[in-house]
Coordinates of C-alpha atoms in Angstrom, one line a residue:
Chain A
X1 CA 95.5 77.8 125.0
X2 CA 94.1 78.1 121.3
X3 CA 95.1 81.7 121.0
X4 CA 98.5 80.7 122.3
X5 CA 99.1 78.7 119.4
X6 CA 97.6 80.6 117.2
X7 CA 100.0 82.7 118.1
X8 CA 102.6 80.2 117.3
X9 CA 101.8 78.4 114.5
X10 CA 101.3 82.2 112.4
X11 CA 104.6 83.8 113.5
X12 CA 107.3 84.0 110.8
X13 CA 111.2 84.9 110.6
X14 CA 111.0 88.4 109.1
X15 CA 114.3 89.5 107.5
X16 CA 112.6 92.5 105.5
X17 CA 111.9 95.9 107.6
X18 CA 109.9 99.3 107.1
X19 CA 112.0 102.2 108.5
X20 CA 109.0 103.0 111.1
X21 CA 110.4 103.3 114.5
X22 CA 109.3 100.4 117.2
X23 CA 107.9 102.4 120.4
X24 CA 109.8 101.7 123.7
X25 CA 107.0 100.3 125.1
X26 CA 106.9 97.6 122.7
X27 CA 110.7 97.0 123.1
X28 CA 110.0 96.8 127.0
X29 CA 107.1 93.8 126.1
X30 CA 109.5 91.9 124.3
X31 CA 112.1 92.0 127.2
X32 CA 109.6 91.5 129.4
X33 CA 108.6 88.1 128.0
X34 CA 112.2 86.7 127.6
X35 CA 112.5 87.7 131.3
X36 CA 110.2 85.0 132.0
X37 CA 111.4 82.8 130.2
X38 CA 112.3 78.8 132.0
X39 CA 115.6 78.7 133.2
X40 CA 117.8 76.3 135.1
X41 CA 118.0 76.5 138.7
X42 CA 116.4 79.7 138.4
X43 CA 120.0 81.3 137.7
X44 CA 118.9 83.6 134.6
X45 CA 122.2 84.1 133.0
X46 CA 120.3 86.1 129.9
X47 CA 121.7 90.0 129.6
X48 CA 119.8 91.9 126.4
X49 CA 121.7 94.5 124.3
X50 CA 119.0 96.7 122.5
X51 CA 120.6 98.7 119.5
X52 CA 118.8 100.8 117.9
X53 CA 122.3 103.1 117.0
X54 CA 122.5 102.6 112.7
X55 CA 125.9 102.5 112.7
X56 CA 126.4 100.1 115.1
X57 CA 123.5 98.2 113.3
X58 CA 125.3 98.3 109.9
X59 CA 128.8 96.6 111.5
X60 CA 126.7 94.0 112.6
X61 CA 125.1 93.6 109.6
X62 CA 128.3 93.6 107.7
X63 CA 129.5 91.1 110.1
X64 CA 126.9 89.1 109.0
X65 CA 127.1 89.0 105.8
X66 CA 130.6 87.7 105.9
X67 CA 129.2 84.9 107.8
X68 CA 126.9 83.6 106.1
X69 CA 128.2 84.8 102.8
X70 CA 131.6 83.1 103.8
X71 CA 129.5 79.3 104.5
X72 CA 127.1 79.7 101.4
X73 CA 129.6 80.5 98.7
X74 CA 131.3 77.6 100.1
X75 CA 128.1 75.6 99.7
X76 CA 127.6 76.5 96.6
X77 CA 130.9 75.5 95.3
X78 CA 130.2 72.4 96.4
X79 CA 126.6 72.4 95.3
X80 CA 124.8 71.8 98.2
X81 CA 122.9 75.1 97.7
X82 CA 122.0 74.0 94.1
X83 CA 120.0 70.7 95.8
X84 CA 118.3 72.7 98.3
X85 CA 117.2 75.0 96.4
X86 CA 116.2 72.7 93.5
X87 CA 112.5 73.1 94.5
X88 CA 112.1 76.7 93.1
X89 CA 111.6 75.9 89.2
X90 CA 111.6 78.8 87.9
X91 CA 115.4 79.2 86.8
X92 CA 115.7 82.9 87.4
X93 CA 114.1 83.1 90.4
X94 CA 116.1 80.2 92.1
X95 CA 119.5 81.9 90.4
X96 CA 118.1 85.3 92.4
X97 CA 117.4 83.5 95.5
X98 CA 120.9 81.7 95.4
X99 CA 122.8 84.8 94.5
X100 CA 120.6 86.1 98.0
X101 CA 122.3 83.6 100.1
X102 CA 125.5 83.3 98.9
X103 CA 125.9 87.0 98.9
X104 CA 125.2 87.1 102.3
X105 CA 122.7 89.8 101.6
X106 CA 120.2 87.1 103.1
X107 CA 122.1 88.0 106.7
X108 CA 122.6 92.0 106.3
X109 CA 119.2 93.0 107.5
X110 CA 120.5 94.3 110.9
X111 CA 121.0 97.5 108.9
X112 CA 117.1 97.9 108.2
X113 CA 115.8 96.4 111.4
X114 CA 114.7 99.5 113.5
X115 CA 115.9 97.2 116.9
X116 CA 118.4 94.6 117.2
X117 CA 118.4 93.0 120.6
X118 CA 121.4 90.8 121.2
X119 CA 120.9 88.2 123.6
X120 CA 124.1 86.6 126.2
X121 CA 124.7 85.1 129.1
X122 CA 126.9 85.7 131.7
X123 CA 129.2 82.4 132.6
X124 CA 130.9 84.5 135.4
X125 CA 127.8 83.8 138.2
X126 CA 126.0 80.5 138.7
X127 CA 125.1 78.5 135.5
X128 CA 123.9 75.7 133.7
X129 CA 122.7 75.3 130.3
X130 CA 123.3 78.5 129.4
X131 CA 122.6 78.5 125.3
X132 CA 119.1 76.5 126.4
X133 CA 117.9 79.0 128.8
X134 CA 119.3 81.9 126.0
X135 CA 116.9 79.9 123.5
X136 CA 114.0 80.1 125.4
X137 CA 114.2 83.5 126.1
X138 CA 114.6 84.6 122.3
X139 CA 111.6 82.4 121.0
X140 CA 109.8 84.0 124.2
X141 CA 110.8 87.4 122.7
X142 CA 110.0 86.1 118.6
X143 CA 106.3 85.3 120.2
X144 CA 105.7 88.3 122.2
X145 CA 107.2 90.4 119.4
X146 CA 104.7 88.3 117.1
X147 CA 101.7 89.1 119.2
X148 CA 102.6 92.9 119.5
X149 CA 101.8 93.0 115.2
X150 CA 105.4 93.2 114.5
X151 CA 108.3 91.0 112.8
X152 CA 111.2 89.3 114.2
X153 CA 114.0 87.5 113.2
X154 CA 117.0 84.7 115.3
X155 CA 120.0 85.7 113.6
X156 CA 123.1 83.2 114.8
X157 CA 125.0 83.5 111.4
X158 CA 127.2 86.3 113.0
X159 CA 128.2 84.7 115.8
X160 CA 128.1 81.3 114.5
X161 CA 132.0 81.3 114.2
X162 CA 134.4 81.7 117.4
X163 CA 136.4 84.5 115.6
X164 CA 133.0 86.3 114.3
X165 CA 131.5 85.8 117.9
X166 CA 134.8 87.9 119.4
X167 CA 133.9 90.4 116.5
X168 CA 130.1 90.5 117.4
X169 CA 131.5 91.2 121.2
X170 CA 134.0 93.5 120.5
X171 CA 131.3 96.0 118.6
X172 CA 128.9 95.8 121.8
X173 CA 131.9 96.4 123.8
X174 CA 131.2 92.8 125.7
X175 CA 134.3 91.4 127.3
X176 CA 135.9 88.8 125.1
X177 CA 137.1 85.9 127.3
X178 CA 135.8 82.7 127.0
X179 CA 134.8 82.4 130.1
X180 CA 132.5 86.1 130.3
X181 CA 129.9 86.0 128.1
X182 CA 128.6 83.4 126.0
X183 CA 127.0 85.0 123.1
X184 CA 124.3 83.1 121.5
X185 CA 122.2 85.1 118.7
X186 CA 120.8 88.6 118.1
X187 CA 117.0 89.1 117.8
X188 CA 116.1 91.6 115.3
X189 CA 113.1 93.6 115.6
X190 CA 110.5 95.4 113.5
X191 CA 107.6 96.4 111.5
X192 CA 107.4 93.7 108.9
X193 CA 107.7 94.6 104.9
X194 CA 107.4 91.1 103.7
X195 CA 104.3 88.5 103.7
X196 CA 106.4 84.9 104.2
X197 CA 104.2 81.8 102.9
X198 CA 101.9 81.1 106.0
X199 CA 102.0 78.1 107.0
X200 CA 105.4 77.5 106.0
X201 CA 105.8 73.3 105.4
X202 CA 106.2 71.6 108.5
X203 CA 106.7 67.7 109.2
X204 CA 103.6 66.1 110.4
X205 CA 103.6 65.2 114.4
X206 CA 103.7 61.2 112.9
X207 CA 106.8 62.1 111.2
X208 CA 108.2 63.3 115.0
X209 CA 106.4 61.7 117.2
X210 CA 107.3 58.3 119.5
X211 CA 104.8 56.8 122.3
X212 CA 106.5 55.4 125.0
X213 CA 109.7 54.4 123.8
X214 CA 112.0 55.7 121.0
X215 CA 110.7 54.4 117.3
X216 CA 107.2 53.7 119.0
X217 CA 104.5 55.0 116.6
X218 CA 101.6 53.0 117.5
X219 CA 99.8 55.5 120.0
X220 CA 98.8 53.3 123.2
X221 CA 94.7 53.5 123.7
X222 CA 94.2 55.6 127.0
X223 CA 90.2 55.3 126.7
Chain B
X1 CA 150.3 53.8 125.4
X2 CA 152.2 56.6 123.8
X3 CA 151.7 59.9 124.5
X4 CA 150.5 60.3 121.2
X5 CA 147.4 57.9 121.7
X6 CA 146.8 59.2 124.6
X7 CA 146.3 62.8 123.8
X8 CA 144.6 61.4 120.7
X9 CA 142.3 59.4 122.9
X10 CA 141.7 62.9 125.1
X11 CA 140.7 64.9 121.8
X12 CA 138.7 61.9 120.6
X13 CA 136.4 62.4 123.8
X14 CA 136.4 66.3 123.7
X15 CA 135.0 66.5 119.9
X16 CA 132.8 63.6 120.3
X17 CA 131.0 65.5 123.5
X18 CA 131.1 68.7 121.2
X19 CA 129.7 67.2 118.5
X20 CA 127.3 65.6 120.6
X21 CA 125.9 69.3 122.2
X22 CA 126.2 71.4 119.0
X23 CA 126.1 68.9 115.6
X24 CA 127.4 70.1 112.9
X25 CA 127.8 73.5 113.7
X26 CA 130.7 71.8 116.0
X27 CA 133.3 72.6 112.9
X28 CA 132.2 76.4 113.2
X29 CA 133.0 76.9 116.9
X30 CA 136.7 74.9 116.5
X31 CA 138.1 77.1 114.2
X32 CA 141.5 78.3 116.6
X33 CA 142.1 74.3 117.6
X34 CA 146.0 73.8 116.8
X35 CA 146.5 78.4 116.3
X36 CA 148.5 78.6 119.2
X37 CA 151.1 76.4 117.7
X38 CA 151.4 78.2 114.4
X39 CA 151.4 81.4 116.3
X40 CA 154.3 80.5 118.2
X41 CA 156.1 80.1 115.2
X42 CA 157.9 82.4 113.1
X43 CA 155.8 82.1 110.3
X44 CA 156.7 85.3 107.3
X45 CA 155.2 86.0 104.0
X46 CA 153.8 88.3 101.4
X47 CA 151.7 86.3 99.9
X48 CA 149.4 83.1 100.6
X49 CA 151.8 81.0 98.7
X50 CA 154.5 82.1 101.3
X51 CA 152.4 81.6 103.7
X52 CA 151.0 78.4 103.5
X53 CA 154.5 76.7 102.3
X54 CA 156.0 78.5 105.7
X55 CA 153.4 76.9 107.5
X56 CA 153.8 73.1 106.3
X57 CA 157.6 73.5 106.5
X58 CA 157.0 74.3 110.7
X59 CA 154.1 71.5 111.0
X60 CA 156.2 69.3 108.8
X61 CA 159.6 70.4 110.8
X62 CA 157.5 69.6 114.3
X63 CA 156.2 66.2 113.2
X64 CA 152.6 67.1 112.7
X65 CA 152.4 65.8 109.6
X66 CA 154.8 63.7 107.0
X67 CA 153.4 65.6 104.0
X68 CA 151.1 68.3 103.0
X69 CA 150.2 69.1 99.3
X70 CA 148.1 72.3 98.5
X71 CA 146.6 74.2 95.8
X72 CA 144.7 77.3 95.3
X73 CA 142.4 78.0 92.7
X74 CA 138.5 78.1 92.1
X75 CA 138.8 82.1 91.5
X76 CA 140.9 82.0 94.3
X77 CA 138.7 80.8 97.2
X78 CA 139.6 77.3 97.0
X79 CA 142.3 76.4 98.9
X80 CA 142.8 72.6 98.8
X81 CA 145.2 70.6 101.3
X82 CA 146.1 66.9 101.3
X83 CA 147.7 65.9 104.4
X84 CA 149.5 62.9 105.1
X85 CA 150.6 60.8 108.4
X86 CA 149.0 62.8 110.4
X87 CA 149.8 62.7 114.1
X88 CA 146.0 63.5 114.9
X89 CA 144.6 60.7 112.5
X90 CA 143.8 57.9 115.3
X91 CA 141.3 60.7 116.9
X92 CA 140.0 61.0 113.3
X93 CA 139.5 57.0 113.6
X94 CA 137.6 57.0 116.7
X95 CA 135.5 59.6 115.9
X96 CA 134.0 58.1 112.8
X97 CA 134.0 54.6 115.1
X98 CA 131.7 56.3 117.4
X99 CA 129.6 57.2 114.0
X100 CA 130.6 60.8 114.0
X101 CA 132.4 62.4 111.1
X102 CA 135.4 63.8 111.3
X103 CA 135.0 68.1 111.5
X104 CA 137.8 69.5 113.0
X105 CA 141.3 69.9 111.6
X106 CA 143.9 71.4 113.6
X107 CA 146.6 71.8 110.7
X108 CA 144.1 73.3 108.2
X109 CA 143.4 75.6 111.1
X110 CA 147.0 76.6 111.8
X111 CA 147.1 77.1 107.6
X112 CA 144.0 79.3 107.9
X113 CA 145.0 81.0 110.7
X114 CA 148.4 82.7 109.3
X115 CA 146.3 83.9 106.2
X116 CA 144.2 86.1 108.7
X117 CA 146.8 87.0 111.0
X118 CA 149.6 87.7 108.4
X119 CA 147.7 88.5 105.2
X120 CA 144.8 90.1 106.7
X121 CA 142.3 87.8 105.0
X122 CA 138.7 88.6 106.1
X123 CA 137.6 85.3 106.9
X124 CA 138.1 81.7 106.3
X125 CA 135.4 78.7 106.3
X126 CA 136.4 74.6 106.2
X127 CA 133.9 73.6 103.6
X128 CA 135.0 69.9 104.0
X129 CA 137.4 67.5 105.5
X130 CA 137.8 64.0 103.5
X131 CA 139.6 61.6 106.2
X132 CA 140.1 58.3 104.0
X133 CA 138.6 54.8 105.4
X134 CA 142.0 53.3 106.0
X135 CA 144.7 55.8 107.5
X136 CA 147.2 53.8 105.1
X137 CA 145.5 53.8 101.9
X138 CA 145.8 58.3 101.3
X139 CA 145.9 61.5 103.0
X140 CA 143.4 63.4 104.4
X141 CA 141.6 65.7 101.7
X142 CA 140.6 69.3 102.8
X143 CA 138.8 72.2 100.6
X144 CA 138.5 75.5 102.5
X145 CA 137.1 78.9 101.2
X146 CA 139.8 81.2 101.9
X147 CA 138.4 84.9 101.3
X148 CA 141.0 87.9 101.2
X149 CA 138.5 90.6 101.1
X150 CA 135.1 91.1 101.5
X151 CA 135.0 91.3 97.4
X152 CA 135.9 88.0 97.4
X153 CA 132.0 87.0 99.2
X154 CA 130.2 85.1 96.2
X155 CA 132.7 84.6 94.0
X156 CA 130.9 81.7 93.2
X157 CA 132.6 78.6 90.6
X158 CA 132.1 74.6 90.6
X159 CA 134.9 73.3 93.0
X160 CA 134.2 69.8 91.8
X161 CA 135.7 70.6 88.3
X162 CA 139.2 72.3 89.9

């Protein structure tokens, strides 16, 4: 199981692309593995949209940037960006990286991701826990995209809003009611042009971690 | 019990499960609470000052509210209600009880929702809803980033000086 996480302890959100295509076969890997992804009661609710169509790609990437641009200037204005940002010293780089996110630019990059995969589930058959069994699948397809050599990105920003997720469904031409299609994300897909910090910062397991009962961090001796 | 407690209690229970499954991305997803009563109204205007004053006259007219006060400004993007005797503001009160803060606003939504539907704004985002302590003591204090086109997307300014 070392591999495994190896796997998962390199893989990255990639949100820059090169314009190489991503073979089918690839594309068929990646849906493969979300296919097996846990589900409750077996139902498997997931359906997968692949897009590779640009202009269909760039009204999704419009879509979000109005998103995300819409939340960050917000933030800005009330200067939560400003703290969470504060790490980045250098004054012009942290004004470049803020003008990124409140832009929305930070969300376009459907437009230069060769594949977007959007992921839903169908509430019309049997279901439970829809959104969870969506989630698995899409870190099922982040990993196997990961282990193929190429990048990958969750993207929930344009969809994060019930008026942006009846946009996001009316581009893909899924039907609209409530009650249809829940639609969680969109996975995009490609060759990676970027190199993210590896590892990224993560809290320690002691940080996260109880033993037998909530707030418990004195590990029991099991021999 | 009133009606109005009890449909108070009911929306009380509905947010706090809401909150409960999706945090605070709960506000995103709440967005067309309260729109089908402004829709029903006739609700005309050329501009977002006509707008929005149409829009407190009906919620004021209906009893949703005693008072609403509102300003625009920060480049534009910064519309700012206060809203007082709300007919919603025991839900408020039980949310935060339960230790949840208060992230839905049906009236700023109604408010929100005529700018898309009659101005053709782009988009709309609740940046934050200030319900005071004591219901008696002031009105509730909204700021939402109200964008009319696209253009309007990091137009960027410090809302705490407007």
């Amino acid at each position: 199981m070392e591999e495994l996480l190896d796997i998962i302890n390199s893989r990255k959100s990639i949100r820059r692309y090169k314009t190489d295509p991503v073979p089918d076969a690839m594309v068929d890997k990646i849906l493969e593995a979300a296919r097996w992804a846990p589900t409750g009661e077996n139902y498997q609710p997931w359906r997968f949209i692949v897009v590779r169509d640009q202009e269909t790609r760039n009204r999704i990437g419009d879509l979000a940037r109005l998103g995300s641009g819409s939340r960050m200037t917000a933030w800005y204005c009330m200067g939560h960006m400003q703290e969470r940002f504060a790490g980045i010293k250098d004054e012009a780089k942290r004004a470049e990286v803020l003008r990124f996110m409140y832009s929305g630019e930070v969300s376009e990059f459907a437009k230069q991701s060769p594949v977007v995969i959007a992921v839903i589930g169908t509430l019309r058959e049997g279901s439970v826990d829809v959104p969870y069994d969506l989630s698995a699948a899409i870190e099922n397809m982040l990993l196997e995209a990961h282990s193929l050599g190429l990048g990958g990105c969750w993207v929930h920003g344009p969809v994060a809003s019930t008026r942006d997720a009846r946009k996001f469904k009316e581009i893909l031409g899924i039907p609209t009611g409530m009650g249809d299609y829940k639609v969680i994300a969109y996975v995009s897909i490609g060759w990676a042009a970027e190199m993210r910090k590896y590892p990224r910062p993560k809290k320690a397991l002691d940080e996260l971690v109880y033993w037998e009962r909530f707030g418990n961090k004195e590990r029991p001796h099991h021999g | 019990m009133d009606s109005n407690t009890y449909f108070n209690q009911l929306l009380y229970r509905m947010e706090e499960v809401f909150y409960h499954e999706l945090s605070d991305c709960a506000s995103w997803k709440t967005e067309l609470v309260g729109t089908d009563f402004i829709q029903a109204q006739d609700i005309r205007g050329a501009n977002e000052d006509e707008i929005v004053m149409a829009c407190i006259r009906n919620i004021k007219a209906a009893g949703l509210a005693e008072d609403i006060e509102y300003s625009i400004t920060g480049r534009g993007i910064l519309l700012k209600l206060k809203i007082k005797g709300c007919a919603l503001m025991h839900k408020e009160v039980l949310l935060r009880n339960s230790g949840i803060k208060p992230y839905s606003c049906p009236i700023t939504n109604m408010i929100l929702d005529q700018l898309i539907e009659k101005l053709g704004y782009c988009t709309t985002y609740v940046a934050e809803l200030a319900v005071p302590e004591e219901p008696v003591a002031g009105p509730c204090q909204v700021k939402a980033a109200i964008y009319a086109t696209p253009e309007k997307i990091g137009a960027v300014s410090d809302w705490s000086q407007q």
